[in-house]
Tab-separated table of C-alpha atoms and ligand atoms in Angstrom:
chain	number	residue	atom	x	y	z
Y	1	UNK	CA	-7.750	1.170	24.489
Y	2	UNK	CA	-6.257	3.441	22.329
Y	3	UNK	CA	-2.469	4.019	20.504
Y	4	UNK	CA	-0.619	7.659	21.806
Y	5	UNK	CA	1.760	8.772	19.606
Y	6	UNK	CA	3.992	8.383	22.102
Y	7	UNK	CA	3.467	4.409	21.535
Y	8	UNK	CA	3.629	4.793	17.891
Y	9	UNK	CA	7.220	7.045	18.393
Y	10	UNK	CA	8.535	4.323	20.463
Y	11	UNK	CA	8.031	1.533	17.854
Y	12	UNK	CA	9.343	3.457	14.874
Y	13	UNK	CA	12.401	4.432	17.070
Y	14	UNK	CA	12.856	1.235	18.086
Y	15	UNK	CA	13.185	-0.054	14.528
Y	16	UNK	CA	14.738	2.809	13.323
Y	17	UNK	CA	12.432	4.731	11.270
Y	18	UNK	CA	11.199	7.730	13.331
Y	19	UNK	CA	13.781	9.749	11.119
Y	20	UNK	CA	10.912	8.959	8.412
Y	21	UNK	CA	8.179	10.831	9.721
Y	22	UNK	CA	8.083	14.805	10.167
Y	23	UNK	CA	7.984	15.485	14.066
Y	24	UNK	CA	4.214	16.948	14.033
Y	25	UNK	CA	2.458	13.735	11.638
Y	26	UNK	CA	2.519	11.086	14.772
Y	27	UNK	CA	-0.295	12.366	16.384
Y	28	UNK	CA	-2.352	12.765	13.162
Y	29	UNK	CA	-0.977	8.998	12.389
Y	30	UNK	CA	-2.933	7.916	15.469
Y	31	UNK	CA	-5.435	9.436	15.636
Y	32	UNK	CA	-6.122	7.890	12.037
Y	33	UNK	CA	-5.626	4.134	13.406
Y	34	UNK	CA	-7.652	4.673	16.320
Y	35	UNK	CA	-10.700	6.044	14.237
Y	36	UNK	CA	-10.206	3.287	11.983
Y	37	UNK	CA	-10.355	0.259	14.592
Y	38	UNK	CA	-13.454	2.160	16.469
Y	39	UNK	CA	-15.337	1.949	13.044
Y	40	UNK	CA	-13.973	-1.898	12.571
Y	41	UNK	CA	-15.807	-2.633	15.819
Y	42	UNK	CA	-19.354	-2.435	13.392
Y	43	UNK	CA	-17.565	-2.986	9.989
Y	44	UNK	CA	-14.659	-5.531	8.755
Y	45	UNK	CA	-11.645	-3.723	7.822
Y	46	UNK	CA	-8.787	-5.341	9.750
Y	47	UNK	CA	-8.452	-8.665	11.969
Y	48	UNK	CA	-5.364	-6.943	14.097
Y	49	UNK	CA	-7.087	-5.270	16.561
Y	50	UNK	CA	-4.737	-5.601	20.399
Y	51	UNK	CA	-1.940	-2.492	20.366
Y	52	UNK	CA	0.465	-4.728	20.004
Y	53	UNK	CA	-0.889	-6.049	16.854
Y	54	UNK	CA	-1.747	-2.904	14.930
Y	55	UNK	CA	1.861	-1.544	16.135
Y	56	UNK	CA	3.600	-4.493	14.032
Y	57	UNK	CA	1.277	-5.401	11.206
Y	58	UNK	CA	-0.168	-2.145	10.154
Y	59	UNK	CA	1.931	0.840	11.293
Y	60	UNK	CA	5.422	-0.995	11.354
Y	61	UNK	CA	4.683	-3.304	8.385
Y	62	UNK	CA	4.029	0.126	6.457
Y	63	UNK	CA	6.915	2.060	8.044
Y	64	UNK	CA	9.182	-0.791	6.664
Y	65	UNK	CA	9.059	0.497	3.266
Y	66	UNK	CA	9.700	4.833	3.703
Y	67	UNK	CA	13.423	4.182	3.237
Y	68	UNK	CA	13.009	2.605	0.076
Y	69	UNK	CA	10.595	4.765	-1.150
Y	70	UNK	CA	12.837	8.009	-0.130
Y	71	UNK	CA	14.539	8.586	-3.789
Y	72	UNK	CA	11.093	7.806	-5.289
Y	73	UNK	CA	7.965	9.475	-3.540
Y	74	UNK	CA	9.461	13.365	-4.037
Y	75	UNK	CA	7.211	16.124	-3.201
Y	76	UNK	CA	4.396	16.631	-5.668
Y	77	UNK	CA	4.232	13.144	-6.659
Y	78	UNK	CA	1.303	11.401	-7.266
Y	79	UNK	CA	0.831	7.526	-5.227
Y	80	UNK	CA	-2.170	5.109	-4.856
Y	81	UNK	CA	-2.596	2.477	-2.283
Y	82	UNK	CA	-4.310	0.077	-4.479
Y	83	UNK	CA	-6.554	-2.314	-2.582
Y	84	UNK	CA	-6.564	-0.010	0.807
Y	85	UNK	CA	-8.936	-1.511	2.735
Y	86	UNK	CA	-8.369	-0.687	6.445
Y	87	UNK	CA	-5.985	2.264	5.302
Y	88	UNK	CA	-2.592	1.041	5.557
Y	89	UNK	CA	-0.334	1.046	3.944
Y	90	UNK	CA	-1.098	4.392	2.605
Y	91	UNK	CA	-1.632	6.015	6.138
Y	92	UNK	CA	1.342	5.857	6.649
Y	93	UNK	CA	2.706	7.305	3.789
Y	94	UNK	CA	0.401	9.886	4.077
Y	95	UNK	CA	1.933	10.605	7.468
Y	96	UNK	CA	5.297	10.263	6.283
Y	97	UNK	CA	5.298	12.130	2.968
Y	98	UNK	CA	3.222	15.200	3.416
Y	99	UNK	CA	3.584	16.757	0.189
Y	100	UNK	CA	3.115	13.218	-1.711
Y	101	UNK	CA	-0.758	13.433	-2.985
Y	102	UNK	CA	-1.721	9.691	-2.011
Y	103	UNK	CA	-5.161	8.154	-2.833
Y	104	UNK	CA	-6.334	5.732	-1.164
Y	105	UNK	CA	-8.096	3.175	-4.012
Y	106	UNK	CA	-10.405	-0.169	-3.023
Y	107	UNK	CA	-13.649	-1.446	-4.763
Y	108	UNK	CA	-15.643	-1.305	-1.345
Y	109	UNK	CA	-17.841	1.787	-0.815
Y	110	UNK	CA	-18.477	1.192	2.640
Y	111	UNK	CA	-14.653	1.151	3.484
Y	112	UNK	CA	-13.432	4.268	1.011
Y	113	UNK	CA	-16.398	6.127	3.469
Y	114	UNK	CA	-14.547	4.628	6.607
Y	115	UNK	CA	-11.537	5.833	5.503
Y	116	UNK	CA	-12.931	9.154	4.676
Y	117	UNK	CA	-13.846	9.365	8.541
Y	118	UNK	CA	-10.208	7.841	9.549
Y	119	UNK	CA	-8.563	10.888	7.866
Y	120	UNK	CA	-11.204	13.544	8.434
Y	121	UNK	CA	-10.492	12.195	12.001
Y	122	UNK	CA	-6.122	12.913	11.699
Y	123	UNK	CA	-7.219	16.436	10.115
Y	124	UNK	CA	-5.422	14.956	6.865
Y	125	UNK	CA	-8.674	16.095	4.526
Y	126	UNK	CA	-6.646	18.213	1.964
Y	127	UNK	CA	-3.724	15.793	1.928
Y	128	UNK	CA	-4.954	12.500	0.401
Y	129	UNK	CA	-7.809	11.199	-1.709
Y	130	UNK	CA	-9.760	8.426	-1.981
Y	131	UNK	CA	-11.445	6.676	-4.483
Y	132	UNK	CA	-13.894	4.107	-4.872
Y	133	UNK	CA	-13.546	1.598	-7.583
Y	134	UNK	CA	-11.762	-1.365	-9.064
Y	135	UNK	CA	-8.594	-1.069	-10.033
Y	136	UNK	CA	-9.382	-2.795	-13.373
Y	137	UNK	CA	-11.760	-0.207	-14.344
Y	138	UNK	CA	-9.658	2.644	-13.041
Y	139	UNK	CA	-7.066	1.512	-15.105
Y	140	UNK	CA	-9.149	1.266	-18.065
Y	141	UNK	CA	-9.936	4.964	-17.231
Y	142	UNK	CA	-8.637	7.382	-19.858
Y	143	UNK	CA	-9.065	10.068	-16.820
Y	144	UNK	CA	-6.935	7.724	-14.382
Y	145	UNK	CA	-5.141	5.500	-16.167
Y	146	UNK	CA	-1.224	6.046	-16.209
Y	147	UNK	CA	-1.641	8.745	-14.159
Y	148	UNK	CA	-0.062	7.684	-10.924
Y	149	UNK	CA	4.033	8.379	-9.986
Y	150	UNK	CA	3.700	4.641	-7.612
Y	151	UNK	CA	1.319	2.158	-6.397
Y	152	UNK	CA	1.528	0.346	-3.161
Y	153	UNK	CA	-0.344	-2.968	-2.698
Y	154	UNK	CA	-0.019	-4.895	0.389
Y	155	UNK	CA	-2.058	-8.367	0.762
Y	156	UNK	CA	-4.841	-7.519	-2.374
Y	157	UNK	CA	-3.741	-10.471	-4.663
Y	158	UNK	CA	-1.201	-12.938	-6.392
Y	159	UNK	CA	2.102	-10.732	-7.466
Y	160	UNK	CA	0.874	-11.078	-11.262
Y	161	UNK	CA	-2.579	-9.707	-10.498
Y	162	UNK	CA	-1.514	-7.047	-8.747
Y	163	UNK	CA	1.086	-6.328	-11.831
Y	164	UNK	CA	-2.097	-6.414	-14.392
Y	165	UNK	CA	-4.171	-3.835	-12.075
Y	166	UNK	CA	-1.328	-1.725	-10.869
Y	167	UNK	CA	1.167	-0.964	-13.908
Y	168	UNK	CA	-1.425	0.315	-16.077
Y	169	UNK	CA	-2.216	2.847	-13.368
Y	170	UNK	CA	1.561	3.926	-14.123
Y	171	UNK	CA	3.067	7.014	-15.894
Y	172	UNK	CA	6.407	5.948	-17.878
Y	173	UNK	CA	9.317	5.667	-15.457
Y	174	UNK	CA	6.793	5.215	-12.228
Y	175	UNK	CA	7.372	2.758	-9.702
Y	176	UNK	CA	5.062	-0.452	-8.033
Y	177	UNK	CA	5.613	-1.719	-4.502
Y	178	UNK	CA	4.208	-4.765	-3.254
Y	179	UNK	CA	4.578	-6.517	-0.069
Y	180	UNK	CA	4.925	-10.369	-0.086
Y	181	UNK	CA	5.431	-12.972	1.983
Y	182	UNK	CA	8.116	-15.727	1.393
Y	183	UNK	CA	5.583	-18.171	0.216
Y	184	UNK	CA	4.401	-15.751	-2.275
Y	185	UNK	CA	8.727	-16.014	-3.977
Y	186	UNK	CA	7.547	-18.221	-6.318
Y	187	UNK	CA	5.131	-16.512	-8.019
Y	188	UNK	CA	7.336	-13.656	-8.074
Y	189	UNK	CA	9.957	-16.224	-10.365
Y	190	UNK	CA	6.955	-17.094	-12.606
Y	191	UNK	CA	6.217	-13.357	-13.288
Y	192	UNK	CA	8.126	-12.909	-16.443
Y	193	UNK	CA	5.919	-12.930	-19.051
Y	194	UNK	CA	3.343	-10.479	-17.085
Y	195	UNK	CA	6.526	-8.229	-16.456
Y	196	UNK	CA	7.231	-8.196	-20.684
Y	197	UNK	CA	3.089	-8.062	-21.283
Y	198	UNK	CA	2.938	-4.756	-19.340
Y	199	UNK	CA	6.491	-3.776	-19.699
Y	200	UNK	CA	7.688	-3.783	-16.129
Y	201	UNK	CA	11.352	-4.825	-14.634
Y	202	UNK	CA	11.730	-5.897	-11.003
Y	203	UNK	CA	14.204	-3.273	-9.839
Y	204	UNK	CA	14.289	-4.750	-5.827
Y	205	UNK	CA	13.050	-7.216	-4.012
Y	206	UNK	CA	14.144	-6.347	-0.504
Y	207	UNK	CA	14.316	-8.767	2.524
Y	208	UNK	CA	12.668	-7.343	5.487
Y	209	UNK	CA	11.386	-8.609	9.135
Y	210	UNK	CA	8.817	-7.363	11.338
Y	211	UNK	CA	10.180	-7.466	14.979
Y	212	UNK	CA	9.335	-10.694	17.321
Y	213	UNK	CA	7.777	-12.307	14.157
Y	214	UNK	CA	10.527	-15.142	12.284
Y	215	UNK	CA	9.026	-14.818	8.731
Y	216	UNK	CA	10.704	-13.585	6.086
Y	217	UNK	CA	9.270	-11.078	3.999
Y	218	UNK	CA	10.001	-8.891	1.206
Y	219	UNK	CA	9.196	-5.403	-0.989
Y	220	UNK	CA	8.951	-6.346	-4.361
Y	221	UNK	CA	9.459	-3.074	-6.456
Y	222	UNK	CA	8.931	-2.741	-10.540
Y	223	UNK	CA	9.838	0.558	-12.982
Y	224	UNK	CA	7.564	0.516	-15.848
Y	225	UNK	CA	9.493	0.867	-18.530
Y	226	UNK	CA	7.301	2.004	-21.294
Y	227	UNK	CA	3.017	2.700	-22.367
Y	228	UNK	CA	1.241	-0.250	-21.399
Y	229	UNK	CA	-0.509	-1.771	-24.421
Y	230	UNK	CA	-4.351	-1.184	-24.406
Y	231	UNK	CA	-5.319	-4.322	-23.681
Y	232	UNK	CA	-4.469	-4.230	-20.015
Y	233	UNK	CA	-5.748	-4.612	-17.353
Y	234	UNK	CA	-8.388	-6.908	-18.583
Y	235	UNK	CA	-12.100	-6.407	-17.555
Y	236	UNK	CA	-12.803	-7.118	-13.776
Y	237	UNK	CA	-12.454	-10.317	-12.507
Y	238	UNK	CA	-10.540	-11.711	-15.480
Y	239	UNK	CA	-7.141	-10.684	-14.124
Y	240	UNK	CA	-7.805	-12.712	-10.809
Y	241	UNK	CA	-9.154	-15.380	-12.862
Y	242	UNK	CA	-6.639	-15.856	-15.364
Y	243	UNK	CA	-3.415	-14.635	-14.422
Y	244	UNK	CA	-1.188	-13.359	-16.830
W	1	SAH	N1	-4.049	-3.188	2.033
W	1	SAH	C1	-4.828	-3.565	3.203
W	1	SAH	C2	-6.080	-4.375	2.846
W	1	SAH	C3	-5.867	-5.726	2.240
W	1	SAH	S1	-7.393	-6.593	1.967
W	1	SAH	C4	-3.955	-4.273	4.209
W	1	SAH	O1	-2.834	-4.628	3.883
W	1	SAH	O2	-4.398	-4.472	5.334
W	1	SAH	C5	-7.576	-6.327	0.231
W	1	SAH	C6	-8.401	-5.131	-0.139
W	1	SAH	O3	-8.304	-4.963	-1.544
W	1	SAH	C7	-9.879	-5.279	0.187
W	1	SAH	O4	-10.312	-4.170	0.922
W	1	SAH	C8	-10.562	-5.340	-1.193
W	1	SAH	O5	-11.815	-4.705	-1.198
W	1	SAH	C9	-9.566	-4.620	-2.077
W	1	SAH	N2	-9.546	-5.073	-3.482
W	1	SAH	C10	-9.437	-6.360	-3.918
W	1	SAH	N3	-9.436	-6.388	-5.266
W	1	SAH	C11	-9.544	-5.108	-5.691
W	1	SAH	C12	-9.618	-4.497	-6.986
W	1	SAH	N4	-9.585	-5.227	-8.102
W	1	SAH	N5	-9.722	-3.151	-7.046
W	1	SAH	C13	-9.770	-2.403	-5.908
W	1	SAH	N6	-9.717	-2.927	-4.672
W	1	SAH	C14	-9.605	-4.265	-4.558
């Protein structure tokens, strides 16, 4: 079993995103998944595994996000996919957005390696990085910290964690995109103090649905508005612990 770009065309024309992807990066795109889910046959990265599956949650759950991201990943920009994992979302913005740099960020060695295969595999080697690491120590980083245009996290933590580790990683003026689930709303209202802690402002939160699938979910996207104090993020664990 394996995804043709031809499958992966069909699904982003379908939902109306093919427009998103230069006409050559499909067949790089897939050959990326399909690396990835031969290497999660020995080691964990993703639970979607049927074509069907990977279609909607990874590559179409990714896709979702290009057009908002169009005015804000420009060529020569800088973006992390914080919390990685199996790849996605940043794959796909690697595919989509050829002259973004995008690293691809988790705390797992054995998955950054993975990953390393997955795009060696696309013939995407000069195009993205990837880094090893938590994202509380990366942001406590003088090398790294603030040093990122965006950040993408999708299913890594609670919206206010994912504030503490992923604004710091933010120059002035750069932008955060998480993807939530409805249930996740709440925490979203409750996020107002973390937002004036590490000077962020909810700029979107975008309604979205993946197809045959009646949830509701959303793109949550934050500016930083200004330096983040010092003190963030805290040291690992404490973020997840203690919420801000
Ligand atoms: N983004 C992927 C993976 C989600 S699983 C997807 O949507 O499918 C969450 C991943 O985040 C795991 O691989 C875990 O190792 C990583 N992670 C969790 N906390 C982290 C932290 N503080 N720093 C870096 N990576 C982290």
């Amino acid at each position: 079993m394996s995804l043709t770009p031809e499958k992966l065309q069909e699904a982003f024309e379908k939902a109306g995103l093919l427009a998103y992807f230069p006409s050559d990066s499909l067949p790089a795109l897939a050959r990326f998944t399909n690396r990835m889910l031969e290497i999660n046959e020995s080691l964990n990265l993703t639970k979607w595994t049927k074509d069907e599956e990977v279609l909607t949650h990874h590559l179409l759950d990714s896709a979702y996000v290009l057009p908002l991201l169009k005015p804000l990943a420009s060529p020569g920009q800088k973006w992390v996919d914080l919390g990685t994992g199996c790849g996605f979302p940043g794959a796909v913005l690697i595919a989509a957005r050829p002259q973004v740099e995008t690293t691809l960020l988790d705390s797992v060695a054995k998955k950054i390696k993975a990953l390393e295969e997955c795009l060696q595999n696309a013939g995407w080697p000069g195009r993205a990085k990837t880094l090893t690491g938590r994202a509380e120590e990366v942001g406590r980083n003088s090398l790294t910290r603030e040093s990122w245009d965006g950040v993408m996290a999708r299913a890594v933590a609670d919206f206010r964690v994912i504030l503490e580790l992923g604004v710091p990683l933010l120059r002035t003026g750069g932008h955060l995109v998480d993807w939530i689930t409805e249930d996740q709303l709440e925490i979203v209202d409750k996020s107002q103090r973390a937002l004036k802690l590490l000077a962020g402002k909810i700029i979107k939160c975008e309604e979205y649905h993946l197809p045959g699938l009646h949830q509701r979910r959303y793109f949550v996207m934050v500016e930083k508005l200004g330096k983040t104090s010092s003190v963030y993020p805290r040291a690992v664990g404490k973020p997840s612990k203690n919420p801000l």
